[in-house]
Amino acid sequence: SLFRLKDLEVPKLGDCDVHVKMLAAPINPADINMIQGTYPLLSPLPAVGGNEGVGEVLEVGRRVKALKPGDWVIPADAGLGTWRTHGVFPEEMLLKVPSDIPMLCAATLSVNPCTAFRLLADFESLAPGDSIIQNAANSGVGQAIIQIARASGIKTINVVRDRPDLAKLVERLMALGADHVITEEMLRKPEMKDIFKSIPRPRLALNCVGGKSTTEMLRHLQPKGTMVTYGGMAKQPVMVPVSAFIFRDVRLRGFWMTQWRKDHAQDQESMAAMMDALCQLIHRGQLTAPACTEVPLQDYRAALQASMKPFVSSKQILLL
C-alpha cells in the first residue's frame, strides 16, 4: 500500500505563515492519478495527498495581512496536501472563503465548481436560452455545470453511462436543474431530434470521457461550435470525423484548471470574481456540494477504495 497514516510535528510558524486546522477534504480522480504517477503534477516524496479541502485558521504569522484566526481557507493551487489534520502554509497558498457556507461546499469548491465556471465562461459567449451538451454529467464537475448553467438560464443536455439505477440518477440530475438527461446509447438514436424541437443545438460540448460517445456528442454541435476536453475517463482518444471540421468548422479546445491558475497567478481580480460568483450561488442555494459520503480520516483506506469503484455517484470526503 502506498498510504500510511503518520503523526508529524507541526512546523514552526514563520512570519508569512498560517497555521490551519483542516476540517474536510475530498478524494478526487486527479488525487488518485497523482498518486499513481499518471498526472502531470508530481509532489516530491514523501508527500501528503489531497489537492482540495477546507480548513480553519488557528494562528497567523506577524506579517500575514489578509487572514486572521477563525477564517476559513481553501487551497489557492493544486498540490497543497489536504489529507491532514493540521498544516502550516505560506499565506499566498491559501484563499479565504466565507465561513457561513456549508462545510462540504467549501471543501469541494476549489476544483470542480471552478472548472465548471471556467468551462462555461471562457470558450463560447453563451446567452440565456442557449444550450450546452456534456458527458459524465453526474461527476462533480458535471453537477456543478448543471447548476451554474441553470442559474444563468442556459439549457443542459447531460449524457451519462447506462447503469442499473439510471432512473434514480436521472431524477437527481433533474432536481439539480438538468433540462435533459440521456444515456450514451441515446446519442445515436433518431429521438435526439426531438430534443432540438424545444431547445437550440448546443454551441458548446464539454468532454471528460473520450472515445466513441465523444464523437457522437460532437455530431450534435452547432456549426462553428466548440468542444472542450478537460478529462479522459475512457482513456481513449477523441476521434473527429473530417466532415465535422470541413463542413461544420467545429473547434476543439482543451482545459486544465491547474494551468488556468498558473496563467492567472498575477491576476487576483479574475480569481476573486470567480470565487465571489460561486459563493453567491452557494448562498442563494443555486450551487450545492455534490452528493458526499463523509469518512473519518482513520478509515481512509475504505474511502480510497470506494472512490475508485465504477458508477459511484457519491464523493468520498475525509473528515479531519
PDB file of C-alpha atoms in Angstrom:
ATOM      1  CA  SER A   1       0.000   0.000   0.000  1.00  0.00           C
ATOM      2  CA  LEU A   2       1.239   3.451  -0.933  1.00  0.00           C
ATOM      3  CA  PHE A   3      -0.536   5.003   2.039  1.00  0.00           C
ATOM      4  CA  ARG A   4       0.181   5.324   5.724  1.00  0.00           C
ATOM      5  CA  LEU A   5      -1.362   7.448   8.433  1.00  0.00           C
ATOM      6  CA  LYS A   6       1.553   9.232  10.128  1.00  0.00           C
ATOM      7  CA  ASP A   7       1.951  11.604  13.056  1.00  0.00           C
ATOM      8  CA  LEU A   8       4.122  14.577  12.112  1.00  0.00           C
ATOM      9  CA  GLU A   9       5.367  17.581  14.055  1.00  0.00           C
ATOM     10  CA  VAL A  10       3.546  20.809  13.157  1.00  0.00           C
ATOM     11  CA  PRO A  11       6.311  23.097  11.815  1.00  0.00           C
ATOM     12  CA  LYS A  12       7.170  26.422  13.452  1.00  0.00           C
ATOM     13  CA  LEU A  13       5.047  29.365  12.297  1.00  0.00           C
ATOM     14  CA  GLY A  14       7.064  31.778  10.111  1.00  0.00           C
ATOM     15  CA  ASP A  15       6.247  35.482   9.734  1.00  0.00           C
ATOM     16  CA  CYS A  16       4.290  34.894   6.499  1.00  0.00           C
ATOM     17  CA  ASP A  17       2.790  31.545   7.510  1.00  0.00           C
ATOM     18  CA  VAL A  18      -0.668  30.447   8.524  1.00  0.00           C
ATOM     19  CA  HIS A  19      -1.436  27.536  10.876  1.00  0.00           C
ATOM     20  CA  VAL A  20      -4.545  25.767   9.567  1.00  0.00           C
ATOM     21  CA  LYS A  21      -6.683  23.114  11.219  1.00  0.00           C
ATOM     22  CA  MET A  22      -8.073  21.117   8.293  1.00  0.00           C
ATOM     23  CA  LEU A  23     -11.817  20.386   8.527  1.00  0.00           C
ATOM     24  CA  ALA A  24     -12.679  18.290   5.464  1.00  0.00           C
ATOM     25  CA  ALA A  25     -11.024  17.187   2.210  1.00  0.00           C
ATOM     26  CA  PRO A  26     -12.452  15.194  -0.704  1.00  0.00           C
ATOM     27  CA  ILE A  27     -10.874  12.385  -2.712  1.00  0.00           C
ATOM     28  CA  ASN A  28     -10.939  13.411  -6.406  1.00  0.00           C
ATOM     29  CA  PRO A  29      -9.890  11.400  -9.507  1.00  0.00           C
ATOM     30  CA  ALA A  30      -6.880  13.722 -10.011  1.00  0.00           C
ATOM     31  CA  ASP A  31      -5.686  12.964  -6.460  1.00  0.00           C
ATOM     32  CA  ILE A  32      -5.624   9.254  -7.304  1.00  0.00           C
ATOM     33  CA  ASN A  33      -3.894   9.927 -10.651  1.00  0.00           C
ATOM     34  CA  MET A  34      -1.211  11.982  -8.893  1.00  0.00           C
ATOM     35  CA  ILE A  35      -0.536   9.106  -6.513  1.00  0.00           C
ATOM     36  CA  GLN A  36      -0.379   6.646  -9.428  1.00  0.00           C
ATOM     37  CA  GLY A  37       2.097   8.966 -11.153  1.00  0.00           C
ATOM     38  CA  THR A  38      -0.136   9.405 -14.219  1.00  0.00           C
ATOM     39  CA  TYR A  39      -0.764  13.129 -13.648  1.00  0.00           C
ATOM     40  CA  PRO A  40       1.460  15.975 -14.887  1.00  0.00           C
ATOM     41  CA  LEU A  41       1.905  17.257 -11.317  1.00  0.00           C
ATOM     42  CA  LEU A  42       4.201  15.278  -9.053  1.00  0.00           C
ATOM     43  CA  SER A  43       4.896  16.129  -5.426  1.00  0.00           C
ATOM     44  CA  PRO A  44       8.370  15.327  -4.095  1.00  0.00           C
ATOM     45  CA  LEU A  45       8.030  12.222  -1.908  1.00  0.00           C
ATOM     46  CA  PRO A  46       7.176  11.532   0.863  1.00  0.00           C
ATOM     47  CA  ALA A  47       4.083  13.647   0.251  1.00  0.00           C
ATOM     48  CA  VAL A  48       0.675  14.322   1.738  1.00  0.00           C
ATOM     49  CA  GLY A  49      -2.181  13.512  -0.669  1.00  0.00           C
ATOM     50  CA  GLY A  50      -5.161  15.702  -1.489  1.00  0.00           C
ATOM     51  CA  ASN A  51      -5.488  18.807  -3.673  1.00  0.00           C
ATOM     52  CA  GLU A  52      -8.552  20.394  -2.152  1.00  0.00           C
ATOM     53  CA  GLY A  53     -10.359  20.876   1.120  1.00  0.00           C
ATOM     54  CA  VAL A  54     -11.291  23.492   3.696  1.00  0.00           C
ATOM     55  CA  GLY A  55      -9.576  24.446   6.925  1.00  0.00           C
ATOM     56  CA  GLU A  56      -9.912  26.937   9.747  1.00  0.00           C
ATOM     57  CA  VAL A  57      -7.123  29.415  10.525  1.00  0.00           C
ATOM     58  CA  LEU A  58      -5.798  28.891  14.077  1.00  0.00           C
ATOM     59  CA  GLU A  59      -2.857  31.286  14.094  1.00  0.00           C
ATOM     60  CA  VAL A  60      -1.093  33.664  11.688  1.00  0.00           C
ATOM     61  CA  GLY A  61       2.492  34.943  11.414  1.00  0.00           C
ATOM     62  CA  ARG A  62       3.081  38.625  12.180  1.00  0.00           C
ATOM     63  CA  ARG A  63       3.352  39.668   8.536  1.00  0.00           C
ATOM     64  CA  VAL A  64       0.084  37.995   7.460  1.00  0.00           C
ATOM     65  CA  LYS A  65      -2.406  40.688   6.421  1.00  0.00           C
ATOM     66  CA  ALA A  66      -5.406  39.078   4.729  1.00  0.00           C
ATOM     67  CA  LEU A  67      -6.175  36.235   7.154  1.00  0.00           C
ATOM     68  CA  LYS A  68      -6.992  36.021  10.861  1.00  0.00           C
ATOM     69  CA  PRO A  69      -7.830  33.209  13.321  1.00  0.00           C
ATOM     70  CA  GLY A  70     -11.325  31.811  12.681  1.00  0.00           C
ATOM     71  CA  ASP A  71     -11.236  32.450   8.910  1.00  0.00           C
ATOM     72  CA  TRP A  72     -11.982  29.558   6.573  1.00  0.00           C
ATOM     73  CA  VAL A  73      -9.435  28.864   3.836  1.00  0.00           C
ATOM     74  CA  ILE A  74      -9.118  26.620   0.793  1.00  0.00           C
ATOM     75  CA  PRO A  75      -6.006  25.896  -1.340  1.00  0.00           C
ATOM     76  CA  ALA A  76      -5.105  28.608  -3.871  1.00  0.00           C
ATOM     77  CA  ASP A  77      -3.477  25.924  -6.018  1.00  0.00           C
ATOM     78  CA  ALA A  78      -3.164  22.161  -6.529  1.00  0.00           C
ATOM     79  CA  GLY A  79      -0.607  20.133  -4.601  1.00  0.00           C
ATOM     80  CA  LEU A  80      -1.212  21.548  -1.107  1.00  0.00           C
ATOM     81  CA  GLY A  81      -1.648  18.114   0.500  1.00  0.00           C
ATOM     82  CA  THR A  82      -5.002  18.488   2.239  1.00  0.00           C
ATOM     83  CA  TRP A  83      -5.339  14.986   3.700  1.00  0.00           C
ATOM     84  CA  ARG A  84      -4.001  16.032   7.121  1.00  0.00           C
ATOM     85  CA  THR A  85      -5.374  17.385  10.381  1.00  0.00           C
ATOM     86  CA  HIS A  86      -3.076  20.421  10.654  1.00  0.00           C
ATOM     87  CA  GLY A  87      -0.730  22.299   8.354  1.00  0.00           C
ATOM     88  CA  VAL A  88       1.435  25.404   8.287  1.00  0.00           C
ATOM     89  CA  PHE A  89       1.318  27.075   4.877  1.00  0.00           C
ATOM     90  CA  PRO A  90       2.589  30.337   3.368  1.00  0.00           C
ATOM     91  CA  GLU A  91      -0.267  32.861   3.196  1.00  0.00           C
ATOM     92  CA  GLU A  92      -0.216  33.024  -0.626  1.00  0.00           C
ATOM     93  CA  MET A  93      -1.045  29.319  -0.861  1.00  0.00           C
ATOM     94  CA  LEU A  94      -4.468  29.939   0.731  1.00  0.00           C
ATOM     95  CA  LEU A  95      -7.704  31.643  -0.328  1.00  0.00           C
ATOM     96  CA  LYS A  96     -10.212  32.946   2.189  1.00  0.00           C
ATOM     97  CA  VAL A  97     -13.819  31.747   1.750  1.00  0.00           C
ATOM     98  CA  PRO A  98     -16.934  32.764   3.709  1.00  0.00           C
ATOM     99  CA  SER A  99     -17.308  30.617   6.833  1.00  0.00           C
ATOM    100  CA  ASP A 100     -21.102  30.745   6.585  1.00  0.00           C
ATOM    101  CA  ILE A 101     -21.307  28.464   3.543  1.00  0.00           C
ATOM    102  CA  PRO A 102     -21.844  24.726   4.190  1.00  0.00           C
ATOM    103  CA  MET A 103     -18.585  22.962   5.051  1.00  0.00           C
ATOM    104  CA  LEU A 104     -18.947  20.390   2.254  1.00  0.00           C
ATOM    105  CA  CYS A 105     -19.480  23.199  -0.293  1.00  0.00           C
ATOM    106  CA  ALA A 106     -16.260  24.866   0.870  1.00  0.00           C
ATOM    107  CA  ALA A 107     -14.353  21.559   0.915  1.00  0.00           C
ATOM    108  CA  THR A 108     -15.316  20.848  -2.710  1.00  0.00           C
ATOM    109  CA  LEU A 109     -15.108  24.429  -4.048  1.00  0.00           C
ATOM    110  CA  SER A 110     -11.616  24.857  -5.440  1.00  0.00           C
ATOM    111  CA  VAL A 111     -11.516  22.140  -8.122  1.00  0.00           C
ATOM    112  CA  ASN A 112     -14.880  21.131  -9.606  1.00  0.00           C
ATOM    113  CA  PRO A 113     -17.012  24.311  -9.370  1.00  0.00           C
ATOM    114  CA  CYS A 114     -14.054  26.421 -10.549  1.00  0.00           C
ATOM    115  CA  THR A 115     -13.535  24.079 -13.506  1.00  0.00           C
ATOM    116  CA  ALA A 116     -17.272  24.213 -14.319  1.00  0.00           C
ATOM    117  CA  PHE A 117     -17.303  28.016 -14.052  1.00  0.00           C
ATOM    118  CA  ARG A 118     -14.372  28.434 -16.458  1.00  0.00           C
ATOM    119  CA  LEU A 119     -15.716  25.862 -18.940  1.00  0.00           C
ATOM    120  CA  LEU A 120     -18.979  27.795 -19.179  1.00  0.00           C
ATOM    121  CA  ALA A 121     -17.356  31.249 -19.248  1.00  0.00           C
ATOM    122  CA  ASP A 122     -14.183  31.019 -21.332  1.00  0.00           C
ATOM    123  CA  PHE A 123     -14.923  29.272 -24.620  1.00  0.00           C
ATOM    124  CA  GLU A 124     -18.262  30.430 -26.043  1.00  0.00           C
ATOM    125  CA  SER A 125     -20.219  33.522 -25.061  1.00  0.00           C
ATOM    126  CA  LEU A 126     -23.452  31.858 -24.004  1.00  0.00           C
ATOM    127  CA  ALA A 127     -26.711  33.743 -23.543  1.00  0.00           C
ATOM    128  CA  PRO A 128     -29.880  32.673 -21.704  1.00  0.00           C
ATOM    129  CA  GLY A 129     -31.724  30.154 -23.882  1.00  0.00           C
ATOM    130  CA  ASP A 130     -28.524  28.750 -25.424  1.00  0.00           C
ATOM    131  CA  SER A 131     -27.701  25.112 -24.758  1.00  0.00           C
ATOM    132  CA  ILE A 132     -24.649  23.011 -23.958  1.00  0.00           C
ATOM    133  CA  ILE A 133     -24.059  19.251 -24.010  1.00  0.00           C
ATOM    134  CA  GLN A 134     -21.767  17.406 -21.569  1.00  0.00           C
ATOM    135  CA  ASN A 135     -20.776  13.823 -20.795  1.00  0.00           C
ATOM    136  CA  ALA A 136     -20.113  12.241 -17.372  1.00  0.00           C
ATOM    137  CA  ALA A 137     -22.809  14.661 -16.245  1.00  0.00           C
ATOM    138  CA  ASN A 138     -23.045  13.006 -12.816  1.00  0.00           C
ATOM    139  CA  SER A 139     -19.392  13.810 -11.959  1.00  0.00           C
ATOM    140  CA  GLY A 140     -18.520  16.601  -9.541  1.00  0.00           C
ATOM    141  CA  VAL A 141     -17.813  18.984 -12.432  1.00  0.00           C
ATOM    142  CA  GLY A 142     -20.933  17.781 -14.262  1.00  0.00           C
ATOM    143  CA  GLN A 143     -23.191  18.515 -11.293  1.00  0.00           C
ATOM    144  CA  ALA A 144     -21.662  21.995 -10.912  1.00  0.00           C
ATOM    145  CA  ILE A 145     -22.103  22.692 -14.654  1.00  0.00           C
ATOM    146  CA  ILE A 146     -25.813  21.799 -14.452  1.00  0.00           C
ATOM    147  CA  GLN A 147     -26.359  24.191 -11.541  1.00  0.00           C
ATOM    148  CA  ILE A 148     -24.261  27.123 -12.800  1.00  0.00           C
ATOM    149  CA  ALA A 149     -25.842  26.835 -16.270  1.00  0.00           C
ATOM    150  CA  ARG A 150     -29.308  26.707 -14.709  1.00  0.00           C
ATOM    151  CA  ALA A 151     -28.626  29.883 -12.724  1.00  0.00           C
ATOM    152  CA  SER A 152     -27.581  31.618 -15.982  1.00  0.00           C
ATOM    153  CA  GLY A 153     -30.597  30.416 -17.996  1.00  0.00           C
ATOM    154  CA  ILE A 154     -28.502  28.043 -20.133  1.00  0.00           C
ATOM    155  CA  LYS A 155     -30.076  24.687 -21.077  1.00  0.00           C
ATOM    156  CA  THR A 156     -28.116  21.494 -20.470  1.00  0.00           C
ATOM    157  CA  ILE A 157     -28.160  18.156 -22.268  1.00  0.00           C
ATOM    158  CA  ASN A 158     -26.496  15.698 -19.931  1.00  0.00           C
ATOM    159  CA  VAL A 159     -25.009  12.401 -21.067  1.00  0.00           C
ATOM    160  CA  VAL A 160     -24.449   9.584 -18.553  1.00  0.00           C
ATOM    161  CA  ARG A 161     -23.483   5.925 -18.831  1.00  0.00           C
ATOM    162  CA  ASP A 162     -26.353   3.460 -18.650  1.00  0.00           C
ATOM    163  CA  ARG A 163     -26.488   1.815 -15.204  1.00  0.00           C
ATOM    164  CA  PRO A 164     -28.768  -0.302 -13.004  1.00  0.00           C
ATOM    165  CA  ASP A 165     -30.176   2.685 -11.050  1.00  0.00           C
ATOM    166  CA  LEU A 166     -30.488   5.007 -14.057  1.00  0.00           C
ATOM    167  CA  ALA A 167     -33.944   6.327 -13.137  1.00  0.00           C
ATOM    168  CA  LYS A 168     -32.678   7.435  -9.734  1.00  0.00           C
ATOM    169  CA  LEU A 169     -29.699   9.234 -11.274  1.00  0.00           C
ATOM    170  CA  VAL A 170     -31.881  10.968 -13.875  1.00  0.00           C
ATOM    171  CA  GLU A 171     -34.167  12.152 -11.098  1.00  0.00           C
ATOM    172  CA  ARG A 172     -31.241  13.518  -9.094  1.00  0.00           C
ATOM    173  CA  LEU A 173     -29.766  15.440 -12.044  1.00  0.00           C
ATOM    174  CA  MET A 174     -33.207  16.829 -12.979  1.00  0.00           C
ATOM    175  CA  ALA A 175     -33.590  18.007  -9.384  1.00  0.00           C
ATOM    176  CA  LEU A 176     -30.287  19.903  -9.765  1.00  0.00           C
ATOM    177  CA  GLY A 177     -31.726  21.661 -12.821  1.00  0.00           C
ATOM    178  CA  ALA A 178     -30.770  19.439 -15.774  1.00  0.00           C
ATOM    179  CA  ASP A 179     -33.019  20.001 -18.810  1.00  0.00           C
ATOM    180  CA  HIS A 180     -32.336  16.630 -20.476  1.00  0.00           C
ATOM    181  CA  VAL A 181     -30.545  13.526 -19.196  1.00  0.00           C
ATOM    182  CA  ILE A 182     -29.726  10.869 -21.773  1.00  0.00           C
ATOM    183  CA  THR A 183     -27.546   7.760 -21.987  1.00  0.00           C
ATOM    184  CA  GLU A 184     -24.578   7.420 -24.345  1.00  0.00           C
ATOM    185  CA  GLU A 185     -26.678   4.997 -26.441  1.00  0.00           C
ATOM    186  CA  MET A 186     -29.347   7.660 -26.967  1.00  0.00           C
ATOM    187  CA  LEU A 187     -26.827   9.980 -28.618  1.00  0.00           C
ATOM    188  CA  ARG A 188     -27.032   7.745 -31.714  1.00  0.00           C
ATOM    189  CA  LYS A 189     -30.823   7.481 -31.807  1.00  0.00           C
ATOM    190  CA  PRO A 190     -33.132   9.478 -34.098  1.00  0.00           C
ATOM    191  CA  GLU A 191     -35.087  10.594 -30.979  1.00  0.00           C
ATOM    192  CA  MET A 192     -32.271  13.089 -30.342  1.00  0.00           C
ATOM    193  CA  LYS A 193     -34.017  15.281 -32.941  1.00  0.00           C
ATOM    194  CA  ASP A 194     -36.971  15.666 -30.564  1.00  0.00           C
ATOM    195  CA  ILE A 195     -34.781  17.425 -28.005  1.00  0.00           C
ATOM    196  CA  PHE A 196     -33.883  20.081 -30.572  1.00  0.00           C
ATOM    197  CA  LYS A 197     -37.525  20.913 -31.204  1.00  0.00           C
ATOM    198  CA  SER A 198     -37.607  22.719 -27.852  1.00  0.00           C
ATOM    199  CA  ILE A 199     -34.016  23.925 -27.449  1.00  0.00           C
ATOM    200  CA  PRO A 200     -31.311  25.021 -29.913  1.00  0.00           C
ATOM    201  CA  ARG A 201     -28.421  22.733 -30.800  1.00  0.00           C
ATOM    202  CA  PRO A 202     -25.536  23.262 -28.393  1.00  0.00           C
ATOM    203  CA  ARG A 203     -22.755  25.753 -29.178  1.00  0.00           C
ATOM    204  CA  LEU A 204     -20.554  24.120 -26.538  1.00  0.00           C
ATOM    205  CA  ALA A 205     -19.759  20.473 -25.788  1.00  0.00           C
ATOM    206  CA  LEU A 206     -17.838  19.549 -22.629  1.00  0.00           C
ATOM    207  CA  ASN A 207     -15.925  16.287 -22.698  1.00  0.00           C
ATOM    208  CA  CYS A 208     -14.172  14.447 -19.885  1.00  0.00           C
ATOM    209  CA  VAL A 209     -14.570  10.939 -21.303  1.00  0.00           C
ATOM    210  CA  GLY A 210     -13.155  10.487 -24.831  1.00  0.00           C
ATOM    211  CA  GLY A 211     -13.803   7.551 -27.135  1.00  0.00           C
ATOM    212  CA  LYS A 212     -16.889   6.790 -29.170  1.00  0.00           C
ATOM    213  CA  SER A 213     -19.510   8.653 -27.149  1.00  0.00           C
ATOM    214  CA  THR A 214     -17.498  11.853 -27.519  1.00  0.00           C
ATOM    215  CA  THR A 215     -17.558  11.509 -31.318  1.00  0.00           C
ATOM    216  CA  GLU A 216     -21.342  11.081 -31.079  1.00  0.00           C
ATOM    217  CA  MET A 217     -21.681  14.133 -28.858  1.00  0.00           C
ATOM    218  CA  LEU A 218     -19.786  16.187 -31.446  1.00  0.00           C
ATOM    219  CA  ARG A 219     -22.391  15.355 -34.114  1.00  0.00           C
ATOM    220  CA  HIS A 220     -24.975  17.419 -32.261  1.00  0.00           C
ATOM    221  CA  LEU A 221     -22.891  20.603 -32.035  1.00  0.00           C
ATOM    222  CA  GLN A 222     -23.921  23.702 -33.987  1.00  0.00           C
ATOM    223  CA  PRO A 223     -21.682  24.717 -36.896  1.00  0.00           C
ATOM    224  CA  LYS A 224     -18.633  26.597 -35.539  1.00  0.00           C
ATOM    225  CA  GLY A 225     -19.386  25.142 -32.103  1.00  0.00           C
ATOM    226  CA  THR A 226     -16.609  24.291 -29.639  1.00  0.00           C
ATOM    227  CA  MET A 227     -15.824  21.068 -27.854  1.00  0.00           C
ATOM    228  CA  VAL A 228     -13.621  21.432 -24.774  1.00  0.00           C
ATOM    229  CA  THR A 229     -11.872  18.343 -23.408  1.00  0.00           C
ATOM    230  CA  TYR A 230     -10.953  18.536 -19.724  1.00  0.00           C
ATOM    231  CA  GLY A 231     -10.617  14.835 -18.844  1.00  0.00           C
ATOM    232  CA  GLY A 232     -10.271  11.405 -20.419  1.00  0.00           C
ATOM    233  CA  MET A 233     -12.002   8.861 -18.252  1.00  0.00           C
ATOM    234  CA  ALA A 234     -12.370   6.271 -21.030  1.00  0.00           C
ATOM    235  CA  LYS A 235      -8.592   6.542 -21.677  1.00  0.00           C
ATOM    236  CA  GLN A 236      -9.408   6.625 -25.410  1.00  0.00           C
ATOM    237  CA  PRO A 237      -8.567   9.371 -27.911  1.00  0.00           C
ATOM    238  CA  VAL A 238     -11.066  11.869 -29.240  1.00  0.00           C
ATOM    239  CA  MET A 239     -11.982  10.876 -32.801  1.00  0.00           C
ATOM    240  CA  VAL A 240     -13.341  13.592 -35.064  1.00  0.00           C
ATOM    241  CA  PRO A 241     -14.880  12.931 -38.481  1.00  0.00           C
ATOM    242  CA  VAL A 242     -13.153  15.017 -41.160  1.00  0.00           C
ATOM    243  CA  SER A 243     -16.577  16.295 -42.263  1.00  0.00           C
ATOM    244  CA  ALA A 244     -17.106  17.908 -38.846  1.00  0.00           C
ATOM    245  CA  PHE A 245     -14.020  20.027 -39.466  1.00  0.00           C
ATOM    246  CA  ILE A 246     -14.616  20.852 -43.103  1.00  0.00           C
ATOM    247  CA  PHE A 247     -18.371  21.348 -43.328  1.00  0.00           C
ATOM    248  CA  ARG A 248     -19.144  22.460 -39.777  1.00  0.00           C
ATOM    249  CA  ASP A 249     -15.852  24.067 -38.751  1.00  0.00           C
ATOM    250  CA  VAL A 250     -16.075  22.722 -35.200  1.00  0.00           C
ATOM    251  CA  ARG A 251     -13.364  23.850 -32.792  1.00  0.00           C
ATOM    252  CA  LEU A 252     -11.556  21.525 -30.412  1.00  0.00           C
ATOM    253  CA  ARG A 253     -10.016  23.014 -27.293  1.00  0.00           C
ATOM    254  CA  GLY A 254      -8.548  21.738 -24.040  1.00  0.00           C
ATOM    255  CA  PHE A 255      -8.746  22.920 -20.442  1.00  0.00           C
ATOM    256  CA  TRP A 256      -6.797  22.219 -17.251  1.00  0.00           C
ATOM    257  CA  MET A 257      -7.735  24.176 -14.117  1.00  0.00           C
ATOM    258  CA  THR A 258      -4.171  23.990 -12.756  1.00  0.00           C
ATOM    259  CA  GLN A 259      -2.879  25.709 -15.904  1.00  0.00           C
ATOM    260  CA  TRP A 260      -5.574  28.399 -15.671  1.00  0.00           C
ATOM    261  CA  ARG A 261      -4.426  29.157 -12.119  1.00  0.00           C
ATOM    262  CA  LYS A 262      -0.794  29.377 -13.279  1.00  0.00           C
ATOM    263  CA  ASP A 263      -1.758  31.716 -16.137  1.00  0.00           C
ATOM    264  CA  HIS A 264      -3.763  33.940 -13.765  1.00  0.00           C
ATOM    265  CA  ALA A 265      -1.385  33.894 -10.791  1.00  0.00           C
ATOM    266  CA  GLN A 266      -0.833  37.678 -11.116  1.00  0.00           C
ATOM    267  CA  ASP A 267      -4.481  38.365 -11.906  1.00  0.00           C
ATOM    268  CA  GLN A 268      -6.100  38.442  -8.455  1.00  0.00           C
ATOM    269  CA  GLU A 269      -9.222  40.078  -9.888  1.00  0.00           C
ATOM    270  CA  SER A 270     -10.397  37.246 -12.133  1.00  0.00           C
ATOM    271  CA  MET A 271      -9.737  34.784  -9.321  1.00  0.00           C
ATOM    272  CA  ALA A 272     -11.718  36.898  -6.825  1.00  0.00           C
ATOM    273  CA  ALA A 273     -14.557  37.450  -9.324  1.00  0.00           C
ATOM    274  CA  MET A 274     -14.906  33.699  -9.870  1.00  0.00           C
ATOM    275  CA  MET A 275     -14.850  32.884  -6.140  1.00  0.00           C
ATOM    276  CA  ASP A 276     -17.400  35.648  -5.426  1.00  0.00           C
ATOM    277  CA  ALA A 277     -19.726  34.422  -8.162  1.00  0.00           C
ATOM    278  CA  LEU A 278     -19.517  30.832  -6.879  1.00  0.00           C
ATOM    279  CA  CYS A 279     -20.017  31.790  -3.223  1.00  0.00           C
ATOM    280  CA  GLN A 280     -23.032  33.924  -4.186  1.00  0.00           C
ATOM    281  CA  LEU A 281     -24.575  30.939  -5.986  1.00  0.00           C
ATOM    282  CA  ILE A 282     -23.938  28.827  -2.861  1.00  0.00           C
ATOM    283  CA  HIS A 283     -25.513  31.475  -0.610  1.00  0.00           C
ATOM    284  CA  ARG A 284     -28.588  31.567  -2.845  1.00  0.00           C
ATOM    285  CA  GLY A 285     -28.904  27.789  -2.776  1.00  0.00           C
ATOM    286  CA  GLN A 286     -28.237  27.586  -6.534  1.00  0.00           C
ATOM    287  CA  LEU A 287     -24.997  25.621  -6.141  1.00  0.00           C
ATOM    288  CA  THR A 288     -24.779  22.707  -3.718  1.00  0.00           C
ATOM    289  CA  ALA A 289     -21.983  20.281  -2.836  1.00  0.00           C
ATOM    290  CA  PRO A 290     -22.016  17.054  -4.867  1.00  0.00           C
ATOM    291  CA  ALA A 291     -23.503  14.002  -3.170  1.00  0.00           C
ATOM    292  CA  CYS A 292     -20.935  13.181  -0.476  1.00  0.00           C
ATOM    293  CA  THR A 293     -20.080  10.331   1.873  1.00  0.00           C
ATOM    294  CA  GLU A 294     -18.287  11.589   4.983  1.00  0.00           C
ATOM    295  CA  VAL A 295     -15.493   9.324   6.229  1.00  0.00           C
ATOM    296  CA  PRO A 296     -13.307   9.801   9.341  1.00  0.00           C
ATOM    297  CA  LEU A 297      -9.592  10.077   8.461  1.00  0.00           C
ATOM    298  CA  GLN A 298      -8.688   6.758  10.091  1.00  0.00           C
ATOM    299  CA  ASP A 299     -10.973   4.955   7.587  1.00  0.00           C
ATOM    300  CA  TYR A 300      -9.047   6.487   4.659  1.00  0.00           C
ATOM    301  CA  ARG A 301      -8.350   3.048   3.110  1.00  0.00           C
ATOM    302  CA  ALA A 302     -12.056   2.291   2.681  1.00  0.00           C
ATOM    303  CA  ALA A 303     -12.617   5.806   1.316  1.00  0.00           C
ATOM    304  CA  LEU A 304      -9.848   5.402  -1.296  1.00  0.00           C
ATOM    305  CA  GLN A 305     -11.254   2.043  -2.402  1.00  0.00           C
ATOM    306  CA  ALA A 306     -14.794   3.420  -2.614  1.00  0.00           C
ATOM    307  CA  SER A 307     -13.605   6.386  -4.683  1.00  0.00           C
ATOM    308  CA  MET A 308     -12.225   4.036  -7.353  1.00  0.00           C
ATOM    309  CA  LYS A 309     -15.355   1.914  -7.814  1.00  0.00           C
ATOM    310  CA  PRO A 310     -17.270   2.382 -11.088  1.00  0.00           C
ATOM    311  CA  PHE A 311     -20.665   4.162 -11.076  1.00  0.00           C
ATOM    312  CA  VAL A 312     -20.132   5.712  -7.654  1.00  0.00           C
ATOM    313  CA  SER A 313     -22.124   8.911  -7.670  1.00  0.00           C
ATOM    314  CA  SER A 314     -21.032   9.962  -4.199  1.00  0.00           C
ATOM    315  CA  LYS A 315     -17.781  11.784  -3.438  1.00  0.00           C
ATOM    316  CA  GLN A 316     -15.728  10.467  -0.511  1.00  0.00           C
ATOM    317  CA  ILE A 317     -14.924  13.307   1.930  1.00  0.00           C
ATOM    318  CA  LEU A 318     -12.332  12.800   4.647  1.00  0.00           C
ATOM    319  CA  LEU A 319     -13.362  14.463   7.917  1.00  0.00           C
ATOM    320  CA  LEU A 320     -10.248  15.724   9.638  1.00  0.00           C
TER     321      LEU A 320
END
